[in-house]
Coordinates of C-alpha atoms and ligand atoms in Angstrom, one line a residue:
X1 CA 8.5 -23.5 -44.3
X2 CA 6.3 -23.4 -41.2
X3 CA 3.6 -24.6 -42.8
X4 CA 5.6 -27.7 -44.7
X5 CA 6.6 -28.4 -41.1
X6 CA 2.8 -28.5 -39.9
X7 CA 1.8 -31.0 -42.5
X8 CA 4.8 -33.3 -42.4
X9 CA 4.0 -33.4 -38.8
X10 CA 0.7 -34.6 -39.7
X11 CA 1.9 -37.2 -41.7
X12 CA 4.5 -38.8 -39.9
X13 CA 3.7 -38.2 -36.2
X14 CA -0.5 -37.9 -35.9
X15 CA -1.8 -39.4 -38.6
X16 CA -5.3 -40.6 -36.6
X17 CA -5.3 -37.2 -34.5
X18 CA -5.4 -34.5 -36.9
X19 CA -6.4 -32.1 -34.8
X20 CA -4.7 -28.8 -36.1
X21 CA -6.6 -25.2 -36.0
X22 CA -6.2 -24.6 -39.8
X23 CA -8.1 -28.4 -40.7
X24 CA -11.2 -27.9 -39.6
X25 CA -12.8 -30.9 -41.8
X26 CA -10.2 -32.9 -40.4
X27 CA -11.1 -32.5 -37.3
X28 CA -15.1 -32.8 -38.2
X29 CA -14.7 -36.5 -39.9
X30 CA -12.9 -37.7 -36.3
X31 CA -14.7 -40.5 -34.3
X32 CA -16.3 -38.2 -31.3
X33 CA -13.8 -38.4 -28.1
X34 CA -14.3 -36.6 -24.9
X35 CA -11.4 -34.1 -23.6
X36 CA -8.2 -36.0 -22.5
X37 CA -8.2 -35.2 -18.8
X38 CA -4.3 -35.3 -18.7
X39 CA -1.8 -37.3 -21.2
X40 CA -1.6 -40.3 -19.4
X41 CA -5.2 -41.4 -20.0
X42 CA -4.8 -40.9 -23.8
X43 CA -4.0 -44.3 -25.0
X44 CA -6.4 -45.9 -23.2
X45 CA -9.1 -43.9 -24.6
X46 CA -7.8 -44.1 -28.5
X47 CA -7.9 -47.6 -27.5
X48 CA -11.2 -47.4 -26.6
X49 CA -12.3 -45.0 -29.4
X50 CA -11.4 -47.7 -32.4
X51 CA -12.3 -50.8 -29.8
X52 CA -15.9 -51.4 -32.0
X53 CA -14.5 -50.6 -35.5
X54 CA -13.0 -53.4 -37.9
X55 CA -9.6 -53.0 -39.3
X56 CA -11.3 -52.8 -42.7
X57 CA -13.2 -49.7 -41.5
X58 CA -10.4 -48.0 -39.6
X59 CA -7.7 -48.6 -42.8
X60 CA -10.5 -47.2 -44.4
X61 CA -10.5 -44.3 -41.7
X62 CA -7.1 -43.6 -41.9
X63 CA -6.9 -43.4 -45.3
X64 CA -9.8 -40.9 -46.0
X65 CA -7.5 -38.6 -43.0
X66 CA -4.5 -39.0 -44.8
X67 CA -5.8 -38.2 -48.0
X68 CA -7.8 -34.9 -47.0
X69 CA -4.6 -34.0 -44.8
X70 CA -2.9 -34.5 -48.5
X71 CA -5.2 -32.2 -50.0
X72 CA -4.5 -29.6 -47.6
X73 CA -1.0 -29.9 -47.7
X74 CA -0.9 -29.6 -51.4
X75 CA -3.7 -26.1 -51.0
X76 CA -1.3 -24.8 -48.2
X77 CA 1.9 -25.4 -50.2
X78 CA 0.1 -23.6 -53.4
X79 CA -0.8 -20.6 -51.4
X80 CA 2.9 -20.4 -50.2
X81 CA 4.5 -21.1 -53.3
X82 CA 2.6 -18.1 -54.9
X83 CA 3.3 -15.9 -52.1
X84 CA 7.1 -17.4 -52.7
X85 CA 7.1 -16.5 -56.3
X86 CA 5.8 -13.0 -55.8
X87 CA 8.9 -12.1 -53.4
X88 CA 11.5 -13.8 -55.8
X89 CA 10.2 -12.3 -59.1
X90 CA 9.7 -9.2 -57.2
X91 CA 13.5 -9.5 -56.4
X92 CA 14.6 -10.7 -59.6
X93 CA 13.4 -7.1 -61.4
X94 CA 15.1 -5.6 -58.8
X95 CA 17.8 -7.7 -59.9
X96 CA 17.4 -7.0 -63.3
X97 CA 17.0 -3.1 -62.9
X98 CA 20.6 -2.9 -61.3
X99 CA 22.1 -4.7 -64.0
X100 CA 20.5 -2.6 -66.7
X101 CA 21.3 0.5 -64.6
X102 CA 24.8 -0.7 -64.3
X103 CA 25.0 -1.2 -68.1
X104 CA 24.0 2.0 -68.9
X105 CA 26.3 3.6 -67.0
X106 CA 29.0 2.1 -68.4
X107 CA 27.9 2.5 -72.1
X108 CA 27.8 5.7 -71.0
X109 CA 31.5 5.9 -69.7
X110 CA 32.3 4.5 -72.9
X111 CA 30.3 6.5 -75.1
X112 CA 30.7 10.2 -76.1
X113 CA 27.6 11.6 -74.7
X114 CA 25.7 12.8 -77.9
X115 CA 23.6 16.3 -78.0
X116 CA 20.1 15.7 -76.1
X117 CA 17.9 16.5 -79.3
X118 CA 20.4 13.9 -81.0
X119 CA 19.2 10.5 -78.5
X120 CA 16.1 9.5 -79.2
X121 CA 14.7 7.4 -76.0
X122 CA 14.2 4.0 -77.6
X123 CA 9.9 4.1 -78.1
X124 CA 8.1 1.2 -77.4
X125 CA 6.0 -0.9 -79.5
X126 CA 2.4 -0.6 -78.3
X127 CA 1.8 -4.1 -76.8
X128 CA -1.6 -5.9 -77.9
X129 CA -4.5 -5.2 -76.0
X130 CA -5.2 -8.0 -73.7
X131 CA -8.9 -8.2 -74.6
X132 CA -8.5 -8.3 -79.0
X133 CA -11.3 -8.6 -80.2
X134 CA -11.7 -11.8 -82.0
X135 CA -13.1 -10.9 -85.2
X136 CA -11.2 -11.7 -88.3
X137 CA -9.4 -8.3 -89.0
X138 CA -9.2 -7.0 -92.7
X139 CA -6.0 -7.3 -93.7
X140 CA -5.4 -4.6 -96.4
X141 CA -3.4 -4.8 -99.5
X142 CA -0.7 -7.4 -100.2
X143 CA 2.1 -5.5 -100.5
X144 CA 1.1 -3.2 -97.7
X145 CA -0.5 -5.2 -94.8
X146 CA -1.5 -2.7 -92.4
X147 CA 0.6 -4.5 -89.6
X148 CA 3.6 -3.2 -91.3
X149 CA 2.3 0.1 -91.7
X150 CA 1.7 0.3 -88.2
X151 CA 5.2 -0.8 -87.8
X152 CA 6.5 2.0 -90.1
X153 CA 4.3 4.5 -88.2
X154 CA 6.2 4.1 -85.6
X155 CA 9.4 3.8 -87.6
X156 CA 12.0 7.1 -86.1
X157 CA 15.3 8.3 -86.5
X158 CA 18.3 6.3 -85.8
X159 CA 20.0 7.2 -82.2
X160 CA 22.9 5.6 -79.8
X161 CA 20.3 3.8 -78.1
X162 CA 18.6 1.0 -80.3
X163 CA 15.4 1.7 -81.4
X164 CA 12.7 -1.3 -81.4
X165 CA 11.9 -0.7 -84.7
X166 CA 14.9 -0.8 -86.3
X167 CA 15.7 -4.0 -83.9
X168 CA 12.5 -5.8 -85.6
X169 CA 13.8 -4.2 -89.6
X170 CA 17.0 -5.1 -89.3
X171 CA 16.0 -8.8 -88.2
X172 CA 13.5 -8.4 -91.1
X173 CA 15.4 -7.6 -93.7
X174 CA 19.4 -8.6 -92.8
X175 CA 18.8 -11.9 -91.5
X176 CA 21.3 -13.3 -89.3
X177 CA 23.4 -10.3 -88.4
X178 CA 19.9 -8.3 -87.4
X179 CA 20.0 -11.0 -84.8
X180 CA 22.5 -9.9 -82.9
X181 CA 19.7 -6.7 -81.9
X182 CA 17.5 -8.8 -80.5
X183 CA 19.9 -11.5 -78.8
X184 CA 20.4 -9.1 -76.0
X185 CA 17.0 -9.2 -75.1
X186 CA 16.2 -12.5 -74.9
X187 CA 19.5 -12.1 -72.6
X188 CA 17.6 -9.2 -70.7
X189 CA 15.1 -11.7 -69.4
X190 CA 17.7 -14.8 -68.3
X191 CA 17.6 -15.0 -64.5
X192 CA 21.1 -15.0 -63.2
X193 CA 22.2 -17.9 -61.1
X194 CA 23.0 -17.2 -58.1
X195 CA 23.3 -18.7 -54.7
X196 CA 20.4 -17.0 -53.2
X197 CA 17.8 -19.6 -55.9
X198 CA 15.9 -21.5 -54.2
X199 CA 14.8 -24.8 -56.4
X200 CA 11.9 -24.1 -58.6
X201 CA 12.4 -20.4 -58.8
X202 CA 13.8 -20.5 -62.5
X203 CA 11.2 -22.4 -64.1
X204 CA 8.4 -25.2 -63.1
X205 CA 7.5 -26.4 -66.4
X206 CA 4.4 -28.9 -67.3
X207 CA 4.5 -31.0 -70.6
X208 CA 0.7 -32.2 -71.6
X209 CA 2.0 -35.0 -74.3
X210 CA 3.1 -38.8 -74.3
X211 CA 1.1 -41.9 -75.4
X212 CA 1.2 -45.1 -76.4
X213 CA 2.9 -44.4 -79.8
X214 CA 5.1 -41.4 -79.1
X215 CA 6.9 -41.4 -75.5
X216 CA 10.4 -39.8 -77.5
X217 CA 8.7 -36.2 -78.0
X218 CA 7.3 -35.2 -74.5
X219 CA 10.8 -36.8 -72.9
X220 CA 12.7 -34.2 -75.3
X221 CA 10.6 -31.5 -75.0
X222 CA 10.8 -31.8 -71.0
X223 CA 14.5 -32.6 -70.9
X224 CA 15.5 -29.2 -72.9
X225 CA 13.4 -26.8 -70.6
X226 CA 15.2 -28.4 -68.0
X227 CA 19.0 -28.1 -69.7
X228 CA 17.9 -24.2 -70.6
X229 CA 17.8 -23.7 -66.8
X230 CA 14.2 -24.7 -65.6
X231 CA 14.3 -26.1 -62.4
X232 CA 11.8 -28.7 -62.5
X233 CA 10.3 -30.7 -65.8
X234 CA 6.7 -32.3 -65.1
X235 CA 5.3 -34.6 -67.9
X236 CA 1.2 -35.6 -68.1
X237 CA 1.2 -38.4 -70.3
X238 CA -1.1 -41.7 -70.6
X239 CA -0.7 -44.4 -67.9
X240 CA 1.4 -46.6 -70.4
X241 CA 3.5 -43.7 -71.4
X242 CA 4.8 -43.0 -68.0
X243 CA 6.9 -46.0 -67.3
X244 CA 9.0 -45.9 -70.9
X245 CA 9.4 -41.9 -70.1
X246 CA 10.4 -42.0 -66.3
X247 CA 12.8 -44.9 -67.7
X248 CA 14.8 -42.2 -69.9
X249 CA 15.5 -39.9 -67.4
X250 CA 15.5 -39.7 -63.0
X251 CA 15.6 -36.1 -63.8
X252 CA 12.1 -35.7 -65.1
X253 CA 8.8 -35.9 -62.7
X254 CA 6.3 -38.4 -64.5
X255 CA 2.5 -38.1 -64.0
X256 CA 0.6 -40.9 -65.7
X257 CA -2.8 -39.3 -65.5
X258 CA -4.0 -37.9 -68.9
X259 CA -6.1 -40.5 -70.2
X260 CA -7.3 -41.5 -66.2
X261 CA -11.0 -40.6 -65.8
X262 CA -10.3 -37.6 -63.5
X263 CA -7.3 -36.2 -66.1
X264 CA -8.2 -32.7 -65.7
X265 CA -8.9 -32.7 -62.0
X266 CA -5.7 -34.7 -61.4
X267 CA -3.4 -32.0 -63.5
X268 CA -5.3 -28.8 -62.5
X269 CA -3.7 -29.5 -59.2
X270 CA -0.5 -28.9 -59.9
X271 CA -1.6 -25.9 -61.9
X272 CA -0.5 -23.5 -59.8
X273 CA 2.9 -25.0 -59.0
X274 CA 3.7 -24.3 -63.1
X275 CA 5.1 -21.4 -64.8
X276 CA 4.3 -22.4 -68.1
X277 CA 2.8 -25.3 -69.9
X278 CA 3.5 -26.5 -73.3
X279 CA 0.7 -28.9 -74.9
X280 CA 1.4 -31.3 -77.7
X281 CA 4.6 -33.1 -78.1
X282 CA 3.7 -36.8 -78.7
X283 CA 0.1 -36.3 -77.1
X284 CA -1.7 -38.2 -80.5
X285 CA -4.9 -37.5 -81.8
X286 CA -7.3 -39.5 -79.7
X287 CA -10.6 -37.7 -78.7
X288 CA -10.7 -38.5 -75.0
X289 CA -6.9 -37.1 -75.0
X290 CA -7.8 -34.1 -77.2
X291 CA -10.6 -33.3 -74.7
X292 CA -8.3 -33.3 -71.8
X293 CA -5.6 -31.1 -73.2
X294 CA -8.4 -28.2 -74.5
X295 CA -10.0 -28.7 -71.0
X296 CA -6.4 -28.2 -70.0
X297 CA -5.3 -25.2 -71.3
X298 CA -8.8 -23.6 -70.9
X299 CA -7.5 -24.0 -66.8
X300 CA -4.0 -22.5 -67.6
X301 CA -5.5 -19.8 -69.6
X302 CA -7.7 -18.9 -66.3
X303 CA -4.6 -18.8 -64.0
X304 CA -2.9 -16.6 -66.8
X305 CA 0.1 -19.2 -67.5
X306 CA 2.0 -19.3 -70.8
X307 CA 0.6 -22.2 -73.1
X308 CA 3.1 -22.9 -76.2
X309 CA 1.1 -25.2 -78.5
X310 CA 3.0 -27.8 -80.8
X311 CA 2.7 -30.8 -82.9
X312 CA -0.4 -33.0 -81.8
X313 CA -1.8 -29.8 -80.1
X314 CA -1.5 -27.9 -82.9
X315 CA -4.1 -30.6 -84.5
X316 CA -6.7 -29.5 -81.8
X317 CA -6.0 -25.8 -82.5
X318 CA -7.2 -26.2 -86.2
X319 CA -10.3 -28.0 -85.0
X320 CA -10.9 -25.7 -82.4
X321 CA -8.9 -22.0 -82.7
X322 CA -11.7 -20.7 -79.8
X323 CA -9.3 -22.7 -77.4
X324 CA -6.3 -20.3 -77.7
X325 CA -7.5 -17.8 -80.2
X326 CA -6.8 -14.7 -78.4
X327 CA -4.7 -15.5 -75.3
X328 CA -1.7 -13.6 -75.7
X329 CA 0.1 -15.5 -73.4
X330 CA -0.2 -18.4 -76.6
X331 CA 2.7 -19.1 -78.5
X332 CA 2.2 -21.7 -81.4
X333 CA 5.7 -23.2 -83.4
X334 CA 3.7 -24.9 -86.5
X335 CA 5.7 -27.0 -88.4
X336 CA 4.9 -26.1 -92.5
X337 CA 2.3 -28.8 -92.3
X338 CA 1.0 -27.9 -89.1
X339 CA 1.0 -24.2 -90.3
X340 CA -1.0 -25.5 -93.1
X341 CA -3.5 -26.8 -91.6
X342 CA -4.4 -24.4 -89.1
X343 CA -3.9 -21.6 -91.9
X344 CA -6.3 -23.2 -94.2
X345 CA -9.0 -23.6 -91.4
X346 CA -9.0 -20.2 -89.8
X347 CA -9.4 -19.0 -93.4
X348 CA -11.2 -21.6 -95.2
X349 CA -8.9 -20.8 -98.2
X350 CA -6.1 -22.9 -99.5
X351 CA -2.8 -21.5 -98.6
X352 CA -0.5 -19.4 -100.9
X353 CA 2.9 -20.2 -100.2
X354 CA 4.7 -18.1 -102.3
X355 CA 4.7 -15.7 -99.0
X356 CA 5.6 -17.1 -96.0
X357 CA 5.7 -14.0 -93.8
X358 CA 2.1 -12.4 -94.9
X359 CA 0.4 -16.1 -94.6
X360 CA 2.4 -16.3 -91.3
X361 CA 1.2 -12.8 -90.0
X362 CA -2.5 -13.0 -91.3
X363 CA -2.9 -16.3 -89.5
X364 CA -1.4 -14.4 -86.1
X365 CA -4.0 -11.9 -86.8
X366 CA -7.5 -14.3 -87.3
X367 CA -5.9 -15.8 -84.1
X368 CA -6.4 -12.7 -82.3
X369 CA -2.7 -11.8 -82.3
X370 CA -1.5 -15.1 -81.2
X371 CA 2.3 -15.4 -81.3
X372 CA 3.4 -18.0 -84.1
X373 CA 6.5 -19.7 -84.8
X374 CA 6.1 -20.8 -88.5
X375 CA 9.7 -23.1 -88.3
X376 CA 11.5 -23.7 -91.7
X377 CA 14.7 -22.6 -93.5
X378 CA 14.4 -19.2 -91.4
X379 CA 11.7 -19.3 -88.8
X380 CA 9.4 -16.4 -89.0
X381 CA 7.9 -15.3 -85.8
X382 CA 5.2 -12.9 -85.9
X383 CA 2.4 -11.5 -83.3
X384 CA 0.2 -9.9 -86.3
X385 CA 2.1 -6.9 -85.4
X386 CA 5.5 -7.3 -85.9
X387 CA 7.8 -9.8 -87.7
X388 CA 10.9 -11.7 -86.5
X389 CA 13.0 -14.4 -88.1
X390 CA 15.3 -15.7 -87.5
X391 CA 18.4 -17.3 -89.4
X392 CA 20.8 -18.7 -86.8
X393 CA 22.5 -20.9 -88.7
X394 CA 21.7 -25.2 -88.4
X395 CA 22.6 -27.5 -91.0
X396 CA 20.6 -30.1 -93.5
X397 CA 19.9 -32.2 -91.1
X398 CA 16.1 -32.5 -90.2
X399 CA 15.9 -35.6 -87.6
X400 CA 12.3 -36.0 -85.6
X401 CA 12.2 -34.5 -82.3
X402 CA 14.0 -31.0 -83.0
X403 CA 10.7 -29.3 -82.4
X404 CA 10.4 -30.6 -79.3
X405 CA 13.7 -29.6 -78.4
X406 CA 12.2 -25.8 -79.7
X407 CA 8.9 -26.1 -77.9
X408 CA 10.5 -27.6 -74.4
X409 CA 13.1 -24.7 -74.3
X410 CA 10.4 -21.9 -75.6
X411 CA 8.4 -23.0 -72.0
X412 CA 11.4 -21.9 -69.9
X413 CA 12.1 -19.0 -72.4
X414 CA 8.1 -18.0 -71.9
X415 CA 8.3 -17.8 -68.3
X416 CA 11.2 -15.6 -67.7
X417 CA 10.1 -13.1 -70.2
X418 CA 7.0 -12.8 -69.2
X419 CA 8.2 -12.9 -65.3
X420 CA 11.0 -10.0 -66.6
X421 CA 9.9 -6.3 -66.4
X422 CA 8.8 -4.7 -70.0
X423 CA 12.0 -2.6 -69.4
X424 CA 13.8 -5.7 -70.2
X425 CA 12.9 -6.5 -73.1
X426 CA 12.1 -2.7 -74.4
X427 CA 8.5 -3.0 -74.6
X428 CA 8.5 -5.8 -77.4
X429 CA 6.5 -8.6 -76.8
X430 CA 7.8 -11.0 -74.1
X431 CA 6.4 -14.1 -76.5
X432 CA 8.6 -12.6 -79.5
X433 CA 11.5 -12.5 -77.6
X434 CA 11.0 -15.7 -75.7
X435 CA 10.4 -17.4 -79.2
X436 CA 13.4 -15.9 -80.7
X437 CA 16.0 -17.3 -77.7
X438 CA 14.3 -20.6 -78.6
X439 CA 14.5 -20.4 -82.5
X440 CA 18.5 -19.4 -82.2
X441 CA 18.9 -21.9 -79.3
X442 CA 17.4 -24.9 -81.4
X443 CA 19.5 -23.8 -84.7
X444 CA 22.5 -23.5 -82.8
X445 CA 22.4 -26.6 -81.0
X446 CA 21.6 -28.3 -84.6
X447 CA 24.6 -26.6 -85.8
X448 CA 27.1 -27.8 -83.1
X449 CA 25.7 -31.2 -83.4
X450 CA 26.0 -31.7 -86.5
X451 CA 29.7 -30.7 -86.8
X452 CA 29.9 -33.6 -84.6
X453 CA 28.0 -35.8 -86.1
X454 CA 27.0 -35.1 -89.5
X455 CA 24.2 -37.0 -90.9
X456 CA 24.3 -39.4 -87.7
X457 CA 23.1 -36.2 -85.6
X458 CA 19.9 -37.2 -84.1
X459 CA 17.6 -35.0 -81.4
X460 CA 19.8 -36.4 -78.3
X461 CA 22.8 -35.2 -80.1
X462 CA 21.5 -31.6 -80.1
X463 CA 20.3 -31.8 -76.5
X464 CA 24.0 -32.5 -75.2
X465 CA 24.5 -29.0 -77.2
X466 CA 22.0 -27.0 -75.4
X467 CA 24.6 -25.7 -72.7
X468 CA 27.6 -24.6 -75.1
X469 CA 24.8 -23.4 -77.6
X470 CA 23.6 -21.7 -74.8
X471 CA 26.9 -19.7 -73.2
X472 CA 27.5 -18.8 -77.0
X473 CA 24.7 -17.5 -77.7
X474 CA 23.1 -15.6 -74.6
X475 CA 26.0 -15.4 -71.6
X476 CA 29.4 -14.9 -74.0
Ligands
LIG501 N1 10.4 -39.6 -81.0 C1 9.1 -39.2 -80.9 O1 8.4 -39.7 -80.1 C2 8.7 -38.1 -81.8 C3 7.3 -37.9 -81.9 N2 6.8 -36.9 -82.6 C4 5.4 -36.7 -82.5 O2 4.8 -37.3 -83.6 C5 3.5 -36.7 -83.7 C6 3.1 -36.4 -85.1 O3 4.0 -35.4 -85.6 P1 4.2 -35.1 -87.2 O4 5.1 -33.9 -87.3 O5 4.7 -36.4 -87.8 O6 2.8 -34.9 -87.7 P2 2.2 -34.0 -88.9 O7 1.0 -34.7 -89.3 O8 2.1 -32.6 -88.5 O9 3.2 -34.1 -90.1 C7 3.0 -35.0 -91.1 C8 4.2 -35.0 -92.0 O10 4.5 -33.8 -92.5 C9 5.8 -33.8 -93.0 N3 6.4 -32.4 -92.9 C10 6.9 -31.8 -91.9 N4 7.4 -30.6 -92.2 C11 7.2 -30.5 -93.6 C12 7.5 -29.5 -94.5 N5 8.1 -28.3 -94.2 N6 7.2 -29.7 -95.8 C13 6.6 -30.9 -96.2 N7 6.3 -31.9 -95.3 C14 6.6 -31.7 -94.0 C15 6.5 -34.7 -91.9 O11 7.4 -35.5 -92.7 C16 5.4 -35.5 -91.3 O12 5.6 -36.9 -91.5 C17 3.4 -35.5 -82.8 O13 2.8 -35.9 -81.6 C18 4.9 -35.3 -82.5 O14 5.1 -34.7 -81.2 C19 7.7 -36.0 -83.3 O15 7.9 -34.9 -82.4 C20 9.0 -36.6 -83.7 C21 9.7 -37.3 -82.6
LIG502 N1 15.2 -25.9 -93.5 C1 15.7 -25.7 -92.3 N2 16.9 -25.1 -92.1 C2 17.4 -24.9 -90.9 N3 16.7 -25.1 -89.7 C3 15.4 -25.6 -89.8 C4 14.9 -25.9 -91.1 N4 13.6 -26.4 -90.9 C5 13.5 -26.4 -89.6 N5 14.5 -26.0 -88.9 C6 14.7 -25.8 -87.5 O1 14.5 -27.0 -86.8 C7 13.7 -26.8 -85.7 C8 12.5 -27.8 -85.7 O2 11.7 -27.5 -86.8 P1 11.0 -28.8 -87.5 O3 10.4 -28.2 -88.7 O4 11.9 -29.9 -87.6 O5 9.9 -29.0 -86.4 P2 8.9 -30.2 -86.3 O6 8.6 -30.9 -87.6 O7 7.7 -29.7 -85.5 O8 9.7 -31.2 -85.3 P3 9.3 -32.6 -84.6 O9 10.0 -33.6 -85.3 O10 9.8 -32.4 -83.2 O11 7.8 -32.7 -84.6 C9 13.2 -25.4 -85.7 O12 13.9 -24.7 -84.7 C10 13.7 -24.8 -87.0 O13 14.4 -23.6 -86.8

């Protein structure tokens, strides 16, 4: 707050006399002046200071100051925005902690207390190493990949306390009512609202997308992350974009910078400000935008942010897999087509579709156990390791935009699981549980809407659903 305060100051009270401790290059780019002897001698020496210089060159002056005291504004504000986060995702597992003590205890009140020997402690699936190696795995026999022996390996007996692996079998095998293991989870890693949030705190989420041709996808990706419970939707989309999206909605912040000349400088800055990114709805295929988004996510990968890759960006992931290949803070939702694609150039084979799950699971793998989200009748989500799907109930209706709606939510799912402790979501992969609240969120909404609306539900239709989908799913 103290520093906000200083740079305000600078703005609206000294904006020629920047003469504040922690600006040092401010104060080096000032016109020489001697010492003020005492304050009523200053005017006439500023006066005398800017006497020889044009009003070209002073404007010119003044605007070089304000824009380095903008820079360091915006570097000051980062540094106390991270220190900011820190406390309050510090306090949020706290938070968290005291809930899941709390619900112990009761299921414990509830419960007859079995035999010790008789409750297994629910194990943890080992999480994947942050460095995999990148080398295309072998992927052993069809029938028994060795991802699911590994998963059997660690298969034990069944106990009061659910065990991951039979959360991830049931889900497997029983469809829709093995759901109901891994819904608490995903529930696990909601922040609670309460009046202690400051804005911000439950999500800052940036949207690389929006051209010329497509300005519907990035506006509904943006729009659900922020009716999931982000606090703040950004959108980098092209200069002509930005009007037509910032015209849809006051709600969302517009930045028409991704096909400027200094794109990636531009968006790097608010980097740090953004908790997860997701790259792709409506960005289009053109080169020069192509080249901004990798250059993009190369940045967010550095600063260790959750990139969820769709649609258009999915395009640059089969030309170029090295760009996320790896990162297992990556979560890509592939379409069939888009699954396709990439499937068929990570393995230079064509696809065989008579298995979704094994295609789905080997592509995860070459990826360097990459989280996928291969979206159809039941959407199979898979780190190379494990296998989710999930078959919330929708409806026939397939209207454009209802990936966007899944990739948008997924970035505020993304950031609170991986912001939750691993306690929260028992040691499974935060990006399988932040991809399954998004998968059931996305059905439901199609579900609700569509009892509304029938074959007239479009994409806006299932956005007004997002908060009843929501309470029903994940805070009844
Ligand atoms: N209102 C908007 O601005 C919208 C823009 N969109 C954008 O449009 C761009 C191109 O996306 P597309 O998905 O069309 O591109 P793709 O090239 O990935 O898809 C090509 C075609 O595949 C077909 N397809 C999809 N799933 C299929 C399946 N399971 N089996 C067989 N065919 C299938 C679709 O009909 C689509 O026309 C992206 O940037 C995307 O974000 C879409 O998100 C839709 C809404
Ligand atoms: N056959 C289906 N039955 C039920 N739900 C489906 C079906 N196919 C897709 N979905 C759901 O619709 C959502 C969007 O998937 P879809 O395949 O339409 O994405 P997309 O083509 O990438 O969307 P977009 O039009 O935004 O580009 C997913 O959450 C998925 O669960």
């Amino acid at each position: 707050m103290n520093l906000l305060k200083r740079a305000t100051f600078i703005f609206s009270e000294q904006p020629l006399s920047l003469a504040i401790g922690s600006f040092p290059a401010k104060q080096s780019s000032l016109p020489k002046t001697n010492p003020p002897a005492t304050s009523s001698s200053r005017p006439r020496r500023t006066k005398k200071r800017f006497a020889n210089m044009s009003l070209e060159k002073l404007m010119e002056k003044f605007l070089e100051q304000s824009m380095e005291a903008e820079d360091n504004f915006y570097r000051l504000e980062e540094q106390r925005l991270q220190v900011e986060d820190k406390r309050r995702e510090e306090e949020h597992s706290r938070e968290l902690q005291m809930l899941q003590m709390l619900g112990q205890i009761f299921a414990s009140i509830r419960m007859p207390s079995p035999a010790p020997t008789a409750t297994p402690q629910p194990s943890f699936i080992p999480q994947t190493n942050l460095t995999v190696p990148l080398a295309r795995p072998s992927l052993g026999n069809r029938n028994h990949p060795p991802a699911l022996i590994d998963f059997a390996s660690h298969s034990q007996a069944a106990g009061p306390g659910l065990l991951m692996e039979e959360v991830i079998e049931r889900s497997f095998s029983l469809g829709t009512s093995g759901m109901d293991n891994v819904i608490p989870l995903v529930r696990n890693t909601i922040p609670p609202l309460t009046s202690k949030k400051h804005k911000g705190q439950d999500g800052r989420i940036g949207i690389i997308g929006g051209c010329q041709e497509y300005t519907g996808a990035p506006f509904f990706a943006a729009i659900s992350a922020l009716k999931v419970g982000a606090d703040l939707s950004h959108v980098f989309c092209t200069k002509d974009a930005a009007p037509v999206i910032k015209s849809y909605s006051p709600e969302l912040i517009v930045h028409p910078v991704l096909d400027s000349p200094n794109a990636v400088e531009e968006i790097e800055k608010w980097l740090p400000r953004l908790h997860s990114v997701v790259v792709g709805p409506g960005l289009g295929r053109e080169d020069m935008l192509l080249k901004n988004a990798k250059e993009i996510i190369e940045r967010s990968k550095l600063r260790g942010i959750p990139v969820i890759i769709d649609a258009d960006g999915l395009w640059l992931v089969a030309k170029e897999p090295s760009v996320i290949q790896g990162y297992q803070r990556g979560i890509l939702t592939p379409n069939f087509m888009e699954f396709t694609r990439l499937y068929e150039a990570m393995h230079h084979e064509p696809l065989d579709s008579s298995d979704h799950k094994r295609s789905a699971q080997q592509l995860s793998i070459a990826l360097g156990h990459l989280t996928l989200v291969l979206k159809g009748e039941e959407d199979i989500i898979t780190d190379g390791k494990n296998i989710l799907t999930c078959s919330q109930e929708g409806s026939g209706r397939r209207c454009g935009g209802q990936g966007d709606l899944l990739s948008g939510s997924l970035g505020a799912f993304a950031h609170w699981a991986f912001s939750s402790p691993s306690d929260a979501t028992k040691g499974m992969n935060p990006s399988l549980v932040a991809a399954f609240g998004a998968t059931s969120l996305t059905r439901q909404c199609n579900r609700q809407a569509f009892h509304k609306h029938g074959r007239s539900t479009t994409t806006s239709d299932m956005i007004q659903e997002i908060n009843s989908a929501f309470k029903k799913l994940f805070e009844s």
